[in-house]
CSV table of C-alpha atoms in Angstrom, one decimal:
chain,number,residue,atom,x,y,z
A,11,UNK,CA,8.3,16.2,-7.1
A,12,UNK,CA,5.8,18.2,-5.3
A,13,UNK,CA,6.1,20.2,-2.1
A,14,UNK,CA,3.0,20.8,-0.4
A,15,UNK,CA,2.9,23.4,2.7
A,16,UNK,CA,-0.8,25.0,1.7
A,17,UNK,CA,-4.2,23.8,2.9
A,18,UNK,CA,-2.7,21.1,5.2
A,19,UNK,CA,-4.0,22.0,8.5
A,20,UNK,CA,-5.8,20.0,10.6
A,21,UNK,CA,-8.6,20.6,12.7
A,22,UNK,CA,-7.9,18.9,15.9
A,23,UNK,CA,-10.7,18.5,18.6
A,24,UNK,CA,-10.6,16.7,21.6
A,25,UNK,CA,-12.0,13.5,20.3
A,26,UNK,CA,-9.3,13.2,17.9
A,27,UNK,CA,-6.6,14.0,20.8
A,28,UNK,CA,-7.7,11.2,23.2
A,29,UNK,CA,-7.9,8.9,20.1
A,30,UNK,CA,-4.2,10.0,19.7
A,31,UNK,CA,-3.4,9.0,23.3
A,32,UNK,CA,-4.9,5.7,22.4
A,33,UNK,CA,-8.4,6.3,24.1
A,34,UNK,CA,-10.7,5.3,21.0
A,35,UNK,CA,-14.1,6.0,22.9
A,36,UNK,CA,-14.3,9.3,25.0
A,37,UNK,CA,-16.4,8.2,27.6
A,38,UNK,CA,-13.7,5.9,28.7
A,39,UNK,CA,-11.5,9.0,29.4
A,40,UNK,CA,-11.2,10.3,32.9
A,41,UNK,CA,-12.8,13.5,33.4
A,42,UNK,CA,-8.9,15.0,34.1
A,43,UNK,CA,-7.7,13.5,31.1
A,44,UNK,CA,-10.4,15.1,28.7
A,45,UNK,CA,-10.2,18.3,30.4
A,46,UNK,CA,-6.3,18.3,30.0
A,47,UNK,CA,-7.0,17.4,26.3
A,48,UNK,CA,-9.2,20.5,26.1
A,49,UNK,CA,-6.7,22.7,27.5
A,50,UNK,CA,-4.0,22.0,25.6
A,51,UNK,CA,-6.2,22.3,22.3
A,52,UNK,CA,-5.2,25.9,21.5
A,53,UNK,CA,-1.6,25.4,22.1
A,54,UNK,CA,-1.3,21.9,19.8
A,55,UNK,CA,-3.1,24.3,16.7
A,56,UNK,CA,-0.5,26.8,17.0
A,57,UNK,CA,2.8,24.6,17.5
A,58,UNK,CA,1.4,22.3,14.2
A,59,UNK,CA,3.7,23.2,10.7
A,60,UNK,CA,2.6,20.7,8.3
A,61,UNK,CA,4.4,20.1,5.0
A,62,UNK,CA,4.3,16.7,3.0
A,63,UNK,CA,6.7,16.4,-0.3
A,64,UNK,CA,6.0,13.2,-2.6
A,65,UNK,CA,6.3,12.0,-6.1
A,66,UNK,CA,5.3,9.8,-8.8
A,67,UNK,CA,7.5,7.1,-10.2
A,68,UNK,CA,7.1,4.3,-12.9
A,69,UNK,CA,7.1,0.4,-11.8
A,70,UNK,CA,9.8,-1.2,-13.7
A,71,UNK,CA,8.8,-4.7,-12.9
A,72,UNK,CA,6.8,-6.6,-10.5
A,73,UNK,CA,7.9,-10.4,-9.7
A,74,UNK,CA,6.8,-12.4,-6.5
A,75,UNK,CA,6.9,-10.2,-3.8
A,76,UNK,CA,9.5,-7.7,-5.4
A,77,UNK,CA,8.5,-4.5,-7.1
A,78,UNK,CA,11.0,-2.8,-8.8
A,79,UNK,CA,11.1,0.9,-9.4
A,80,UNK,CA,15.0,0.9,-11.5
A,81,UNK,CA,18.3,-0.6,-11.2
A,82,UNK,CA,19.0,0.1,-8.1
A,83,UNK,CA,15.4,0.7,-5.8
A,84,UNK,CA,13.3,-2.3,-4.8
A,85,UNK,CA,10.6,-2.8,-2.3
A,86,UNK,CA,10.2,-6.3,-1.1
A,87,UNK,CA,8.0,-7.8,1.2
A,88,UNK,CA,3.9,-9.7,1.2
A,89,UNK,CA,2.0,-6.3,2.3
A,90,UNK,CA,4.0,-3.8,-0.1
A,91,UNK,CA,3.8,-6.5,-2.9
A,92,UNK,CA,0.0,-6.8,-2.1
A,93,UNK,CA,-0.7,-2.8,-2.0
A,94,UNK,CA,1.2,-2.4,-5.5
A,95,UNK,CA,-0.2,-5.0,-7.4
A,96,UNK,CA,-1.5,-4.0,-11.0
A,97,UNK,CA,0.4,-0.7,-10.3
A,98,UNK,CA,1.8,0.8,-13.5
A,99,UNK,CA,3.0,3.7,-11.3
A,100,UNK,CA,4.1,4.3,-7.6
A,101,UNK,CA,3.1,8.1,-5.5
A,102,UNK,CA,5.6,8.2,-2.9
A,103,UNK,CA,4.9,10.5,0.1
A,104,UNK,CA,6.6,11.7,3.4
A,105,UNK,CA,4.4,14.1,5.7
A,106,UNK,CA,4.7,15.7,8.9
A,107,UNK,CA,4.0,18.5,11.7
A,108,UNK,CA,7.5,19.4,12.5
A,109,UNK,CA,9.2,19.4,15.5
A,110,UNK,CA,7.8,22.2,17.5
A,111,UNK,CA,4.6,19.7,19.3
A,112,UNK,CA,7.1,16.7,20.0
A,113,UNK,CA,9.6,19.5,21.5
A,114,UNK,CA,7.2,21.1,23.8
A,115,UNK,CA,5.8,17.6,24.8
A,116,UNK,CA,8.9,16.7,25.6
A,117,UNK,CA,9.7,19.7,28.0
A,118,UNK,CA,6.7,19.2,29.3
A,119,UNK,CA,7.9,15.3,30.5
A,120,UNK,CA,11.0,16.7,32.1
A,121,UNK,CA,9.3,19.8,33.7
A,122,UNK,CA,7.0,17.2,35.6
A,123,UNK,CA,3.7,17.3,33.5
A,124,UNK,CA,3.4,14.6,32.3
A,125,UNK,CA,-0.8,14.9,31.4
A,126,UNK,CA,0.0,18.1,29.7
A,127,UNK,CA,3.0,16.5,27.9
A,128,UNK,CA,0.8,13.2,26.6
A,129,UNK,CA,-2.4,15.1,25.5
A,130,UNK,CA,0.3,17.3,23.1
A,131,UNK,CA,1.7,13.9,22.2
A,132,UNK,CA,-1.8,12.4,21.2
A,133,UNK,CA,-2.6,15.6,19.4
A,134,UNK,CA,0.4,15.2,17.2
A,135,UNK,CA,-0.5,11.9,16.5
A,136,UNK,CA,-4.0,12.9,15.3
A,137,UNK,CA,-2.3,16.0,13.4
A,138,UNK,CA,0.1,13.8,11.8
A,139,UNK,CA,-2.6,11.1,10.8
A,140,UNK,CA,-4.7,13.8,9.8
A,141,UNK,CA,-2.0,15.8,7.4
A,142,UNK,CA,-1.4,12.1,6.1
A,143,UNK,CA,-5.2,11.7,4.9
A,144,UNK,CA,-5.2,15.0,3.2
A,145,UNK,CA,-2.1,14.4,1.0
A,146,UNK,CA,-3.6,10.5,0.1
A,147,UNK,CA,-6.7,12.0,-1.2
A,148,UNK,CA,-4.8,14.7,-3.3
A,149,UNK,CA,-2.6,12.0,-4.7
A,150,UNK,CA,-6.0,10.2,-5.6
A,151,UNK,CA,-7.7,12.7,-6.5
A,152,UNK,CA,-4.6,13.9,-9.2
A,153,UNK,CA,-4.7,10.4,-10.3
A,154,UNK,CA,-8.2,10.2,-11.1
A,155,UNK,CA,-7.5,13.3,-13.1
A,156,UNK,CA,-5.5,11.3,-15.6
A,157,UNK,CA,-8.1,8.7,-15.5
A,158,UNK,CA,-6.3,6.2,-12.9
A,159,UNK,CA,-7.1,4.2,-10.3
A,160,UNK,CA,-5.5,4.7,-6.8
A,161,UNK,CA,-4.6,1.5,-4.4
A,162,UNK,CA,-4.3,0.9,-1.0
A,163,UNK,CA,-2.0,3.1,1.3
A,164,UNK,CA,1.2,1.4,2.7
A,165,UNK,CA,4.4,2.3,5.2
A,166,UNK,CA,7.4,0.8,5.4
A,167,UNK,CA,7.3,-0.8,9.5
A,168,UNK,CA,3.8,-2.1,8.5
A,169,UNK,CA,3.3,-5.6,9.2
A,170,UNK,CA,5.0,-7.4,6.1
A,171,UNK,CA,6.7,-4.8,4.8
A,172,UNK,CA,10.3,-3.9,6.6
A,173,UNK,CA,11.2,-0.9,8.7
A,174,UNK,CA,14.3,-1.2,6.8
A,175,UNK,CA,12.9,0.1,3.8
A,176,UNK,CA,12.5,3.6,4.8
A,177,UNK,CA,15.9,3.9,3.1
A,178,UNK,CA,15.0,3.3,0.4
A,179,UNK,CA,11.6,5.0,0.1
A,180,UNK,CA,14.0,8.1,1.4
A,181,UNK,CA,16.8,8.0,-1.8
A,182,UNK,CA,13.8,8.8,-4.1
A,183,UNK,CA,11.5,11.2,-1.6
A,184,UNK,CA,14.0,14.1,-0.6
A,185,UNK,CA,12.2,14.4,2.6
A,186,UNK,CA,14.9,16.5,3.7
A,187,UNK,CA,13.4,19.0,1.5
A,188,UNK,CA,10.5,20.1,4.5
A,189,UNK,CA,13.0,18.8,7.3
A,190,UNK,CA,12.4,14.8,7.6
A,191,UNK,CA,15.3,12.7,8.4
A,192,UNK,CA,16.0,9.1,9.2
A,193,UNK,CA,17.8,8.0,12.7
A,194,UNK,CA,20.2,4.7,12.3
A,195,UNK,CA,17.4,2.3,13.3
A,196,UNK,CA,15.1,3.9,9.8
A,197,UNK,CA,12.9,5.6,12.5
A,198,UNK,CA,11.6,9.4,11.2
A,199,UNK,CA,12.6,12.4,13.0
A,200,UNK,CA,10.6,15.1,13.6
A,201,UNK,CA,8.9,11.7,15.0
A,202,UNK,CA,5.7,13.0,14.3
A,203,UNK,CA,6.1,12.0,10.3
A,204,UNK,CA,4.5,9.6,8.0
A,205,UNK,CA,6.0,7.9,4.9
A,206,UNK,CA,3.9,5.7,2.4
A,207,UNK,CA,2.9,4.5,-0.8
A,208,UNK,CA,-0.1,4.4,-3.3
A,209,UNK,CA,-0.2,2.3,-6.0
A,210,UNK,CA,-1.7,4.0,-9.2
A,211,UNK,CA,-3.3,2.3,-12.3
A,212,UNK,CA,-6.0,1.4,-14.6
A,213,UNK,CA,-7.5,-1.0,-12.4
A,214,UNK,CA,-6.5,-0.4,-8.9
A,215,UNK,CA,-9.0,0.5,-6.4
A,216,UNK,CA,-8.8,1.4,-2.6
A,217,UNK,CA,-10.7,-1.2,-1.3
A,218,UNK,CA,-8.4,-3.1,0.7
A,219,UNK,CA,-6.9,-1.6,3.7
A,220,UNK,CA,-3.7,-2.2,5.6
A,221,UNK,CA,-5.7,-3.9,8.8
A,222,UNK,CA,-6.9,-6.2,6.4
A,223,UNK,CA,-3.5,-8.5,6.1
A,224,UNK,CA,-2.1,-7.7,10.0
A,225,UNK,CA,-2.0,-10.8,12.0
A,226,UNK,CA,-3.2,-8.9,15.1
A,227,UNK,CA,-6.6,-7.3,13.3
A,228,UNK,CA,-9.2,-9.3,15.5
A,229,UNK,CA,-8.0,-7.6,18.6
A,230,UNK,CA,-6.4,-4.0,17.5
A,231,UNK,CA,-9.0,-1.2,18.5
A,232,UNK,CA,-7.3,1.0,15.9
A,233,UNK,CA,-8.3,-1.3,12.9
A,234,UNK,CA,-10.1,0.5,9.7
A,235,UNK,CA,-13.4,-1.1,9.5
């Protein structure tokens, strides 16, 4: 198990803030909207306290769409069988910001700002997306290390792989570790967290993405190309 709090801040900017608030181009933004977004800069930096915790566990067997990691902890489901195939090994990972962004966003709602309020929202989102990347390519680059191959990166909620799963992702990550928890419905709280997987063996490669088996990838503007 490895807890990582040390060279995980991001750099936000206020491209990556409107792409949080779900503007993917800039010059589509109002010119309120990108200067609220530039405002609010400073302030997203210092509220961000990234940590991510994940490990590395062995596949026990692979059949259909099952993978099974021991007695007791299977993931099911066409993208999470897809992402692990060939694995001889799964790296299991929850990250996030902490509360303190989603918290001041929040206040920010009730206090009537509601500008203010989504361009922190949309900086968390990059933040969060951004701590997420850094901890994948460590897991890769740690795997390449002992001369394996890294897969594609999945998350229970995903398209073909069930929210529902979060639990069990959660009985071998002890996210509670840098202050993750799950809510009834499997939904993350500080909210601004990301749980996945990487597949890791001899012959997997990071080709495919995610996007690539999503039934609404024609028309999503946030789909990896």
């Amino acid at each position: 198990m490895s807890t990582i709090t040390d060279l995980l801040q991001p750099s936000l900017d206020v491209t990556r803030i409107l792409r949080g608030q779900g503007i993917d181009n800039p010059a589509r933004a109002s010119p309120r909207v990108v200067a609220v977004a530039q405002e609010v800069l400073d302030e997203a930096q210092a509220l961000l306290a990234p940590a991510a915790i994940h490990t590395i566990l062995p596949v026990r067997d692979f059949h259909h769409q099952t993978v099974i990691l021991d007695d007791r902890v299977t993931f099911e489901g066409p993208l999470v069988a897809r992402a692990l195939a060939g694995a001889t090994q799964i790296a299991l990972a929850v990250c996030t910001i902490g509360p303190a962004l989603e918290e001041r966003s929040s206040a920010l709602f009730a206090a009537g700002d509601p500008l203010q309020a989504l361009a922190l929202d949309g900086a968390g989102t990059a933040a969060v997306e951004e701590v997420s990347t850094i901890v994948t390519a460590r897991i890769r680059a740690e795997a390449s290390a002992r001369g394996l191959g890294s897969g594609m990166r999945a998350s229970p909620g995903q398209e073909g792989w069930s929210i529902w799963q979060q639990r069990a992702l959660f009985g071998l990550v002890p996210a509670g570790e840098i202050g993750v928890r799950l809510t009834d419905s499997c939904l993350m709280l500080p909210c601004k967290s990301v749980s996945f997987v990487v597949g890791l063996g001899l012959e997997m490669r990071p080709d495919a993405v995610t996007c690539d088996f999503c039934s609404k990838r024609e028309r999503c503007p946030w789909r990896v190309r």
